[in-house]
Tab-separated table of N, CA and C in Angstrom:
chain	number	residue	atom	x	y	z
A	115	LEU	N	115.514	70.196	74.100
A	115	LEU	CA	114.966	71.181	73.202
A	115	LEU	C	115.196	72.539	73.836
A	116	ASP	N	115.731	73.474	73.075
A	116	ASP	CA	116.036	74.807	73.581
A	116	ASP	C	115.672	75.830	72.504
A	117	LEU	N	114.756	76.742	72.831
A	117	LEU	CA	114.312	77.756	71.880
A	117	LEU	C	114.550	79.142	72.457
A	118	ALA	N	114.892	80.091	71.594
A	118	ALA	CA	115.094	81.473	72.028
A	118	ALA	C	114.649	82.426	70.923
A	119	THR	N	114.045	83.532	71.337
A	119	THR	CA	113.675	84.584	70.389
A	119	THR	C	114.086	85.924	70.979
A	120	ARG	N	114.461	86.832	70.086
A	120	ARG	CA	114.798	88.208	70.471
A	120	ARG	C	114.213	89.136	69.418
A	121	TYR	N	113.615	90.219	69.887
A	121	TYR	CA	113.062	91.188	68.955
A	121	TYR	C	112.895	92.521	69.661
A	122	LYS	N	112.564	93.549	68.875
A	122	LYS	CA	112.397	94.896	69.411
A	122	LYS	C	111.043	95.428	68.977
A	123	ARG	N	110.242	95.912	69.958
A	123	ARG	CA	108.935	96.495	69.701
A	123	ARG	C	108.792	97.763	70.529
A	124	LEU	N	108.405	98.857	69.886
A	124	LEU	CA	108.165	100.143	70.555
A	124	LEU	C	109.346	100.565	71.434
A	125	GLY	N	110.546	100.322	70.950
A	125	GLY	CA	111.749	100.718	71.675
A	125	GLY	C	112.161	99.776	72.787
A	126	VAL	N	111.454	98.661	72.958
A	126	VAL	CA	111.766	97.695	74.011
A	126	VAL	C	112.433	96.472	73.382
A	127	ASN	N	113.605	96.103	73.902
A	127	ASN	CA	114.269	94.867	73.488
A	127	ASN	C	113.712	93.729	74.333
A	128	LEU	N	113.118	92.744	73.681
A	128	LEU	CA	112.489	91.621	74.366
A	128	LEU	C	113.215	90.331	74.026
A	129	SER	N	113.324	89.446	74.987
A	129	SER	CA	113.875	88.124	74.703
A	129	SER	C	113.097	87.082	75.493
A	130	HIS	N	112.928	85.925	74.887
A	130	HIS	CA	112.214	84.799	75.487
A	130	HIS	C	113.050	83.548	75.254
A	131	ASN	N	113.253	82.788	76.307
A	131	ASN	CA	113.982	81.521	76.212
A	131	ASN	C	113.123	80.432	76.836
A	132	PHE	N	113.157	79.252	76.225
A	132	PHE	CA	112.376	78.131	76.712
A	132	PHE	C	113.159	76.854	76.445
A	133	SER	N	113.240	75.973	77.436
A	133	SER	CA	113.914	74.691	77.219
A	133	SER	C	113.193	73.578	77.964
A	134	VAL	N	113.219	72.397	77.380
A	134	VAL	CA	112.607	71.202	77.939
A	134	VAL	C	113.635	70.083	77.867
A	135	SER	N	113.722	69.272	78.925
A	135	SER	CA	114.667	68.159	78.897
A	135	SER	C	114.073	66.963	79.627
A	136	ALA	N	114.535	65.779	79.247
A	136	ALA	CA	114.139	64.538	79.918
A	136	ALA	C	115.278	63.542	79.786
A	137	ARG	N	115.547	62.828	80.860
A	137	ARG	CA	116.603	61.802	80.831
A	137	ARG	C	116.078	60.559	81.542
A	138	ARG	N	116.113	59.428	80.845
A	138	ARG	CA	115.659	58.163	81.409
A	138	ARG	C	116.846	57.230	81.598
A	139	SER	N	116.842	56.491	82.691
A	139	SER	CA	117.821	55.426	82.931
A	139	SER	C	117.021	54.144	83.124
A	140	ILE	N	117.165	53.220	82.183
A	140	ILE	CA	116.412	51.969	82.229
A	140	ILE	C	117.384	50.829	82.488
A	141	PHE	N	117.130	50.083	83.565
A	141	PHE	CA	117.946	48.923	83.900
A	141	PHE	C	117.264	47.689	83.328
A	142	ASP	N	118.023	46.883	82.556
A	142	ASP	CA	117.468	45.783	81.771
A	142	ASP	C	116.600	44.807	82.562
A	143	PHE	N	117.074	44.349	83.724
A	143	PHE	CA	116.355	43.313	84.452
A	143	PHE	C	115.681	43.877	85.701
A	144	ASP	N	115.323	45.133	85.665
A	144	ASP	CA	114.751	45.796	86.832
A	144	ASP	C	113.473	45.111	87.311
A	145	ARG	N	112.594	44.739	86.393
A	145	ARG	CA	111.314	44.132	86.771
A	145	ARG	C	111.522	42.747	87.398
A	146	GLN	N	112.465	41.980	86.859
A	146	GLN	CA	112.695	40.637	87.389
A	146	GLN	C	113.430	40.680	88.740
A	147	VAL	N	114.397	41.580	88.892
A	147	VAL	CA	115.205	41.650	90.111
A	147	VAL	C	114.462	42.372	91.233
A	148	ASN	N	113.759	43.453	90.895
A	148	ASN	CA	113.047	44.261	91.889
A	148	ASN	C	111.545	44.161	91.627
A	149	GLY	N	110.900	43.173	92.231
A	149	GLY	CA	109.483	42.919	92.001
A	149	GLY	C	108.591	44.069	92.426
A	150	SER	N	108.906	44.697	93.536
A	150	SER	CA	108.098	45.809	94.025
A	150	SER	C	108.439	47.079	93.245
A	151	GLU	N	107.412	47.834	92.882
A	151	GLU	CA	107.637	49.068	92.120
A	151	GLU	C	108.440	50.083	92.924
A	152	ARG	N	108.323	50.047	94.250
A	152	ARG	CA	109.059	50.983	95.101
A	152	ARG	C	110.563	50.711	95.110
A	153	ASN	N	110.963	49.485	94.776
A	153	ASN	CA	112.382	49.117	94.792
A	153	ASN	C	113.044	49.234	93.419
A	154	ARG	N	112.308	49.658	92.425
A	154	ARG	CA	112.863	49.747	91.071
A	154	ARG	C	114.011	50.749	91.018
A	155	LYS	N	114.987	50.476	90.165
A	155	LYS	CA	116.141	51.359	89.992
A	155	LYS	C	116.014	52.230	88.742
A	156	SER	N	115.190	51.817	87.770
A	156	SER	CA	114.991	52.630	86.567
A	156	SER	C	114.383	53.957	86.988
A	157	ASN	N	114.855	55.055	86.393
A	157	ASN	CA	114.368	56.364	86.823
A	157	ASN	C	114.245	57.330	85.653
A	158	ILE	N	113.604	58.443	85.924
A	158	ILE	CA	113.426	59.488	84.914
A	158	ILE	C	113.525	60.848	85.604
A	159	ARG	N	114.173	61.773	84.920
A	159	ARG	CA	114.263	63.163	85.386
A	159	ARG	C	113.775	64.051	84.240
A	160	ARG	N	112.819	64.923	84.554
A	160	ARG	CA	112.282	65.835	83.542
A	160	ARG	C	112.431	67.260	84.045
A	161	GLY	N	112.550	68.191	83.128
A	161	GLY	CA	112.650	69.578	83.538
A	161	GLY	C	112.293	70.527	82.420
A	162	TRP	N	111.936	71.734	82.802
A	162	TRP	CA	111.730	72.793	81.821
A	162	TRP	C	112.044	74.130	82.461
A	163	LYS	N	112.501	75.053	81.609
A	163	LYS	CA	112.890	76.386	82.051
A	163	LYS	C	112.367	77.403	81.059
A	164	MET	N	112.028	78.564	81.584
A	164	MET	CA	111.673	79.668	80.698
A	164	MET	C	112.183	80.959	81.318
A	165	SER	N	112.495	81.899	80.456
A	165	SER	CA	112.987	83.190	80.906
A	165	SER	C	112.496	84.252	79.929
A	166	ASN	N	112.025	85.368	80.474
A	166	ASN	CA	111.563	86.493	79.661
A	166	ASN	C	112.231	87.751	80.178
A	167	SER	N	112.734	88.571	79.271
A	167	SER	CA	113.357	89.821	79.710
A	167	SER	C	112.962	90.959	78.781
A	168	ALA	N	112.983	92.164	79.359
A	168	ALA	CA	112.672	93.378	78.608
A	168	ALA	C	113.654	94.462	79.036
A	169	ASN	N	114.234	95.153	78.055
A	169	ASN	CA	115.160	96.256	78.293
A	169	ASN	C	114.700	97.448	77.472
A	170	ARG	N	114.744	98.626	78.080
A	170	ARG	CA	114.316	99.812	77.341
A	170	ARG	C	115.144	101.008	77.758
A	171	LYS	N	115.527	101.796	76.770
A	171	LYS	CA	116.185	103.076	77.009
A	171	LYS	C	115.077	104.122	77.032
A	172	ILE	N	114.889	104.786	78.177
A	172	ILE	CA	113.803	105.758	78.307
A	172	ILE	C	114.244	107.115	77.765
A	173	PHE	N	115.361	107.600	78.253
A	173	PHE	CA	116.003	108.800	77.721
A	173	PHE	C	117.402	108.369	77.331
A	174	ASP	N	118.189	109.280	76.806
A	174	ASP	CA	119.569	108.924	76.484
A	174	ASP	C	120.333	108.509	77.737
A	175	GLU	N	119.919	109.030	78.894
A	175	GLU	CA	120.640	108.772	80.139
A	175	GLU	C	120.079	107.614	80.956
A	176	LEU	N	118.863	107.179	80.709
A	176	LEU	CA	118.191	106.226	81.597
A	176	LEU	C	117.801	104.945	80.864
A	177	LYS	N	118.190	103.804	81.442
A	177	LYS	CA	117.829	102.486	80.912
A	177	LYS	C	117.169	101.690	82.026
A	178	VAL	N	116.118	100.953	81.699
A	178	VAL	CA	115.438	100.087	82.661
A	178	VAL	C	115.385	98.664	82.100
A	179	ASN	N	115.357	97.689	82.996
A	179	ASN	CA	115.269	96.300	82.563
A	179	ASN	C	114.465	95.494	83.571
A	180	ALA	N	113.860	94.423	83.087
A	180	ALA	CA	113.089	93.508	83.915
A	180	ALA	C	113.284	92.096	83.374
A	181	ARG	N	113.256	91.132	84.293
A	181	ARG	CA	113.415	89.732	83.895
A	181	ARG	C	112.575	88.850	84.808
A	182	TYR	N	111.907	87.859	84.230
A	182	TYR	CA	111.196	86.840	84.990
A	182	TYR	C	111.648	85.482	84.471
A	183	SER	N	111.992	84.590	85.372
A	183	SER	CA	112.344	83.238	84.954
A	183	SER	C	111.702	82.220	85.885
A	184	TYR	N	111.435	81.059	85.336
A	184	TYR	CA	110.816	79.972	86.075
A	184	TYR	C	111.452	78.674	85.622
A	185	SER	N	111.739	77.811	86.570
A	185	SER	CA	112.222	76.483	86.220
A	185	SER	C	111.539	75.454	87.101
A	186	ALA	N	111.317	74.288	86.552
A	186	ALA	CA	110.688	73.195	87.281
A	186	ALA	C	111.332	71.894	86.822
A	187	ASP	N	111.521	70.977	87.764
A	187	ASP	CA	112.007	69.663	87.391
A	187	ASP	C	111.481	68.641	88.388
A	188	ASP	N	111.462	67.386	87.965
A	188	ASP	CA	111.048	66.319	88.871
A	188	ASP	C	111.900	65.085	88.631
A	189	PHE	N	111.933	64.217	89.623
A	189	PHE	CA	112.707	62.983	89.567
A	189	PHE	C	111.864	61.878	90.182
A	190	GLY	N	111.887	60.699	89.548
A	190	GLY	CA	111.125	59.585	90.100
A	190	GLY	C	111.516	58.259	89.505
A	191	LYS	N	110.898	57.233	90.022
A	191	LYS	CA	111.133	55.883	89.526
A	191	LYS	C	110.325	55.688	88.246
A	192	LEU	N	110.927	55.066	87.272
A	192	LEU	CA	110.266	54.792	86.001
A	192	LEU	C	109.806	53.337	86.005
A	193	ILE	N	108.516	53.127	85.852
A	193	ILE	CA	107.961	51.778	85.765
A	193	ILE	C	107.920	51.430	84.283
A	194	VAL	N	108.930	50.686	83.827
A	194	VAL	CA	109.129	50.437	82.399
A	194	VAL	C	107.940	49.686	81.804
A	195	ASP	N	107.316	48.785	82.580
A	195	ASP	CA	106.215	47.979	82.049
A	195	ASP	C	105.099	48.862	81.490
A	196	THR	N	104.731	49.923	82.219
A	196	THR	CA	103.598	50.752	81.818
A	196	THR	C	104.010	52.138	81.347
A	197	GLY	N	105.277	52.524	81.564
A	197	GLY	CA	105.733	53.869	81.217
A	197	GLY	C	105.351	54.890	82.269
A	198	ALA	N	104.835	54.427	83.410
A	198	ALA	CA	104.424	55.337	84.486
A	198	ALA	C	105.640	55.800	85.284
A	199	GLN	N	105.435	56.844	86.060
A	199	GLN	CA	106.486	57.392	86.909
A	199	GLN	C	105.942	57.565	88.320
A	200	LEU	N	106.704	57.103	89.309
A	200	LEU	CA	106.391	57.377	90.704
A	200	LEU	C	107.303	58.520	91.128
A	201	LEU	N	106.748	59.710	91.246
A	201	LEU	CA	107.559	60.872	91.594
A	201	LEU	C	108.141	60.720	92.990
A	202	GLU	N	109.385	61.157	93.153
A	202	GLU	CA	110.000	61.193	94.470
A	202	GLU	C	110.156	62.636	94.934
A	203	VAL	N	110.639	63.499	94.030
A	203	VAL	CA	110.908	64.897	94.368
A	203	VAL	C	110.570	65.768	93.168
A	204	ASP	N	109.987	66.949	93.427
A	204	ASP	CA	109.873	67.943	92.358
A	204	ASP	C	110.224	69.315	92.914
A	205	ASN	N	110.781	70.162	92.050
A	205	ASN	CA	111.277	71.487	92.412
A	205	ASN	C	110.618	72.548	91.543
A	206	ALA	N	110.439	73.738	92.116
A	206	ALA	CA	109.949	74.896	91.365
A	206	ALA	C	110.725	76.125	91.830
A	207	ASP	N	111.176	76.930	90.880
A	207	ASP	CA	112.012	78.088	91.194
A	207	ASP	C	111.541	79.284	90.370
A	208	HIS	N	111.069	80.349	91.050
A	208	HIS	CA	110.646	81.594	90.408
A	208	HIS	C	111.685	82.668	90.707
A	209	SER	N	111.950	83.541	89.738
A	209	SER	CA	112.884	84.642	89.957
A	209	SER	C	112.412	85.872	89.185
A	210	ILE	N	112.409	87.029	89.876
A	210	ILE	CA	112.029	88.307	89.267
A	210	ILE	C	113.151	89.299	89.543
A	211	ALA	N	113.588	90.017	88.519
A	211	ALA	CA	114.648	91.024	88.681
A	211	ALA	C	114.233	92.314	87.982
A	212	LEU	N	114.492	93.432	88.649
A	212	LEU	CA	114.224	94.758	88.087
A	212	LEU	C	115.470	95.609	88.276
A	213	GLY	N	115.799	96.441	87.284
A	213	GLY	CA	116.976	97.288	87.394
A	213	GLY	C	116.848	98.574	86.610
A	214	MET	N	117.699	99.528	86.978
A	214	MET	CA	117.704	100.826	86.314
A	214	MET	C	119.135	101.364	86.325
A	215	THR	N	119.562	101.954	85.205
A	215	THR	CA	120.891	102.551	85.090
A	215	THR	C	120.746	103.989	84.598
A	216	TYR	N	121.453	104.892	85.283
A	216	TYR	CA	121.420	106.316	84.939
A	216	TYR	C	122.839	106.744	84.590
A	217	SER	N	123.036	107.258	83.365
A	217	SER	CA	124.343	107.721	82.889
A	217	SER	C	124.213	109.133	82.331
A	218	PRO	N	124.333	110.156	83.179
A	218	PRO	CA	124.185	111.528	82.682
A	218	PRO	C	125.369	111.992	81.837
A	219	SER	N	126.535	111.341	81.992
A	219	SER	CA	127.716	111.691	81.190
A	219	SER	C	128.534	110.432	80.941
A	220	ALA	N	129.549	110.578	80.123
A	220	ALA	CA	130.390	109.422	79.797
A	220	ALA	C	131.251	108.974	80.974
A	221	VAL	N	131.430	109.820	81.984
A	221	VAL	CA	132.315	109.482	83.099
A	221	VAL	C	131.569	109.043	84.357
A	222	PHE	N	130.246	109.184	84.405
A	222	PHE	CA	129.493	108.854	85.609
A	222	PHE	C	128.324	107.925	85.294
A	223	THR	N	128.174	106.855	86.082
A	223	THR	CA	127.061	105.915	85.940
A	223	THR	C	126.583	105.491	87.325
A	224	ALA	N	125.288	105.459	87.516
A	224	ALA	CA	124.691	104.961	88.755
A	224	ALA	C	123.615	103.935	88.389
A	225	SER	N	123.577	102.841	89.129
A	225	SER	CA	122.565	101.827	88.849
A	225	SER	C	122.029	101.223	90.143
A	226	VAL	N	120.783	100.782	90.085
A	226	VAL	CA	120.143	100.068	91.191
A	226	VAL	C	119.441	98.843	90.612
A	227	ASN	N	119.381	97.785	91.401
A	227	ASN	CA	118.674	96.585	90.961
A	227	ASN	C	118.143	95.834	92.167
A	228	THR	N	117.090	95.101	91.946
A	228	THR	CA	116.513	94.274	92.994
A	228	THR	C	116.115	92.927	92.402
A	229	THR	N	116.244	91.889	93.215
A	229	THR	CA	115.917	90.532	92.777
A	229	THR	C	115.122	89.836	93.868
A	230	TYR	N	114.116	89.100	93.466
A	230	TYR	CA	113.342	88.264	94.375
A	230	TYR	C	113.316	86.865	93.797
A	231	ARG	N	113.576	85.861	94.639
A	231	ARG	CA	113.594	84.474	94.171
A	231	ARG	C	112.895	83.591	95.195
A	232	LEU	N	112.042	82.692	94.721
A	232	LEU	CA	111.362	81.722	95.561
A	232	LEU	C	111.644	80.335	95.008
A	233	ASP	N	112.271	79.499	95.828
A	233	ASP	CA	112.689	78.156	95.433
A	233	ASP	C	112.024	77.172	96.386
A	234	ARG	N	111.252	76.228	95.844
A	234	ARG	CA	110.562	75.245	96.681
A	234	ARG	C	110.816	73.834	96.183
A	235	GLN	N	110.844	72.883	97.123
A	235	GLN	CA	111.035	71.470	96.794
A	235	GLN	C	110.013	70.640	97.563
A	236	TRP	N	109.362	69.704	96.875
A	236	TRP	CA	108.364	68.832	97.474
A	236	TRP	C	108.804	67.384	97.346
A	237	GLU	N	108.409	66.550	98.318
A	237	GLU	CA	108.603	65.099	98.207
A	237	GLU	C	107.237	64.465	97.985
A	238	HIS	N	107.237	63.326	97.319
A	238	HIS	CA	106.009	62.610	97.020
A	238	HIS	C	106.057	61.256	97.716
A	239	THR	N	104.994	60.922	98.405
A	239	THR	CA	104.871	59.608	99.040
A	239	THR	C	103.566	58.977	98.571
A	240	TYR	N	103.555	57.678	98.550
A	240	TYR	CA	102.391	56.941	98.059
A	240	TYR	C	101.927	55.963	99.126
A	241	VAL	N	100.644	56.050	99.490
A	241	VAL	CA	100.040	55.143	100.461
A	241	VAL	C	98.707	54.689	99.876
A	242	ASN	N	98.556	53.372	99.712
A	242	ASN	CA	97.317	52.789	99.165
A	242	ASN	C	96.918	53.452	97.841
A	243	LEU	N	97.853	53.535	96.935
A	243	LEU	CA	97.643	54.106	95.599
A	243	LEU	C	97.231	55.576	95.628
A	244	ARG	N	97.485	56.255	96.745
A	244	ARG	CA	97.188	57.687	96.858
A	244	ARG	C	98.490	58.449	97.039
A	245	GLU	N	98.629	59.499	96.267
A	245	GLU	CA	99.860	60.296	96.303
A	245	GLU	C	99.693	61.463	97.266
A	246	ASP	N	100.696	61.665	98.125
A	246	ASP	CA	100.747	62.829	99.002
A	246	ASP	C	101.960	63.659	98.632
A	247	ARG	N	101.773	64.974	98.567
A	247	ARG	CA	102.850	65.908	98.226
A	247	ARG	C	103.136	66.771	99.453
A	248	ASN	N	104.372	66.693	99.957
A	248	ASN	CA	104.757	67.408	101.174
A	248	ASN	C	105.895	68.366	100.877
A	249	LEU	N	105.776	69.583	101.392
A	249	LEU	CA	106.814	70.585	101.195
A	249	LEU	C	108.048	70.219	102.016
A	250	LEU	N	109.181	70.028	101.343
A	250	LEU	CA	110.443	69.708	102.014
A	250	LEU	C	111.240	70.954	102.357
A	251	ARG	N	111.258	71.900	101.415
A	251	ARG	CA	112.131	73.061	101.565
A	251	ARG	C	111.490	74.252	100.874
A	252	ARG	N	111.632	75.424	101.497
A	252	ARG	CA	111.158	76.672	100.889
A	252	ARG	C	112.208	77.729	101.175
A	253	ASN	N	112.869	78.212	100.127
A	253	ASN	CA	113.883	79.256	100.256
A	253	ASN	C	113.398	80.514	99.568
A	254	GLU	N	113.483	81.613	100.281
A	254	GLU	CA	113.078	82.899	99.744
A	254	GLU	C	114.303	83.815	99.789
A	255	HIS	N	114.645	84.408	98.654
A	255	HIS	CA	115.827	85.263	98.556
A	255	HIS	C	115.398	86.655	98.101
A	256	ARG	N	115.936	87.675	98.739
A	256	ARG	CA	115.726	89.059	98.305
A	256	ARG	C	117.081	89.728	98.263
A	257	ASN	N	117.302	90.513	97.217
A	257	ASN	CA	118.571	91.219	97.091
A	257	ASN	C	118.307	92.604	96.517
A	258	PHE	N	118.973	93.590	97.076
A	258	PHE	CA	118.916	94.952	96.561
A	258	PHE	C	120.350	95.428	96.435
A	259	GLY	N	120.706	95.984	95.286
A	259	GLY	CA	122.079	96.444	95.083
A	259	GLY	C	122.133	97.766	94.349
A	260	SER	N	123.212	98.480	94.566
A	260	SER	CA	123.434	99.733	93.834
A	260	SER	C	124.922	99.883	93.561
A	261	THR	N	125.215	100.565	92.475
A	261	THR	CA	126.588	100.784	92.045
A	261	THR	C	126.729	102.209	91.531
A	262	ILE	N	127.829	102.849	91.888
A	262	ILE	CA	128.178	104.163	91.348
A	262	ILE	C	129.580	104.059	90.766
A	263	ARG	N	129.740	104.493	89.530
A	263	ARG	CA	131.043	104.458	88.857
A	263	ARG	C	131.406	105.855	88.359
A	264	TYR	N	132.642	106.204	88.631
A	264	TYR	CA	133.161	107.492	88.164
A	264	TYR	C	134.504	107.209	87.498
A	265	ASN	N	134.583	107.463	86.187
A	265	ASN	CA	135.787	107.198	85.396
A	265	ASN	C	136.217	108.472	84.674
A	266	PRO	N	136.936	109.389	85.362
A	266	PRO	CA	137.319	110.647	84.720
A	266	PRO	C	138.402	110.486	83.643
A	267	SER	N	139.187	109.412	83.714
A	267	SER	CA	140.214	109.180	82.691
A	267	SER	C	140.448	107.681	82.554
A	268	SER	N	141.264	107.315	81.594
A	268	SER	CA	141.549	105.893	81.395
A	268	SER	C	142.449	105.344	82.495
A	269	VAL	N	143.062	106.212	83.278
A	269	VAL	CA	143.969	105.787	84.347
A	269	VAL	C	143.274	105.780	85.712
A	270	THR	N	142.339	106.666	85.904
A	270	THR	CA	141.693	106.833	87.205
A	270	THR	C	140.231	106.429	87.129
A	271	SER	N	139.797	105.648	88.126
A	271	SER	CA	138.379	105.306	88.208
A	271	SER	C	138.020	105.028	89.664
A	272	LEU	N	136.762	105.205	89.967
A	272	LEU	CA	136.246	104.978	91.305
A	272	LEU	C	134.913	104.253	91.179
A	273	SER	N	134.773	103.164	91.921
A	273	SER	CA	133.515	102.407	91.929
A	273	SER	C	133.084	102.170	93.362
A	274	LEU	N	131.820	102.382	93.618
A	274	LEU	CA	131.220	102.096	94.916
A	274	LEU	C	130.091	101.099	94.695
A	275	ASN	N	130.159	99.977	95.374
A	275	ASN	CA	129.130	98.942	95.257
A	275	ASN	C	128.542	98.691	96.632
A	276	GLY	N	127.260	98.531	96.683
A	276	GLY	CA	126.593	98.180	97.927
A	276	GLY	C	125.446	97.247	97.654
A	277	SER	N	125.206	96.316	98.567
A	277	SER	CA	124.085	95.418	98.378
A	277	SER	C	123.569	94.950	99.743
A	278	ARG	N	122.339	94.560	99.730
A	278	ARG	CA	121.701	94.001	100.926
A	278	ARG	C	120.957	92.771	100.483
A	279	SER	N	121.245	91.661	101.151
A	279	SER	CA	120.597	90.394	100.810
A	279	SER	C	119.894	89.821	102.026
A	280	ARG	N	118.838	89.115	101.764
A	280	ARG	CA	118.124	88.426	102.825
A	280	ARG	C	117.676	87.091	102.284
A	281	GLN	N	117.970	86.023	103.026
A	281	GLN	CA	117.550	84.698	102.626
A	281	GLN	C	116.826	84.054	103.792
A	282	GLN	N	115.681	83.471	103.495
A	282	GLN	CA	114.892	82.807	104.523
A	282	GLN	C	114.637	81.388	104.051
A	283	SER	N	115.072	80.405	104.840
A	283	SER	CA	114.935	79.010	104.458
A	283	SER	C	114.110	78.254	105.487
A	284	GLY	N	113.498	77.204	105.044
A	284	GLY	CA	112.741	76.352	105.950
A	284	GLY	C	111.544	75.740	105.263
A	285	THR	N	110.669	75.177	106.058
A	285	THR	CA	109.430	74.597	105.514
A	285	THR	C	108.249	75.172	106.244
């Protein structure tokens, strides 16, 4: 399922996207061949994503934009008898982006943008019918970029791009 809307309110262009997905793999003789639920091969993967963005022209020369997105998914063994799921791994990913573009004339444009992203993954273990959730991975990304473009004619142009990124991974 995938839904999207776009509209304009008070000079702001807004968009919203949302999607949900699920995929099951059921093996016919899983219960008879693999008696223990931990050894089952039938599985299920579920996920959902959403994204929201806003763009606005403040003056004729200045445009600003913002975006937030989130995605989550999980994977686990599917117990066909009861329809239950024993989760093995789940992921969550947040992302925020902000940007601004300044165009005082048709030949000159300057822009800056920044992005922050947090991506985490957990594993699930089960002991005596109790679920434990342990952080496997945590990645944090930061990026800052700027661009200057000068196009005095259709033959001549100059672009300067610069960016700084930082990524921190671990648990």
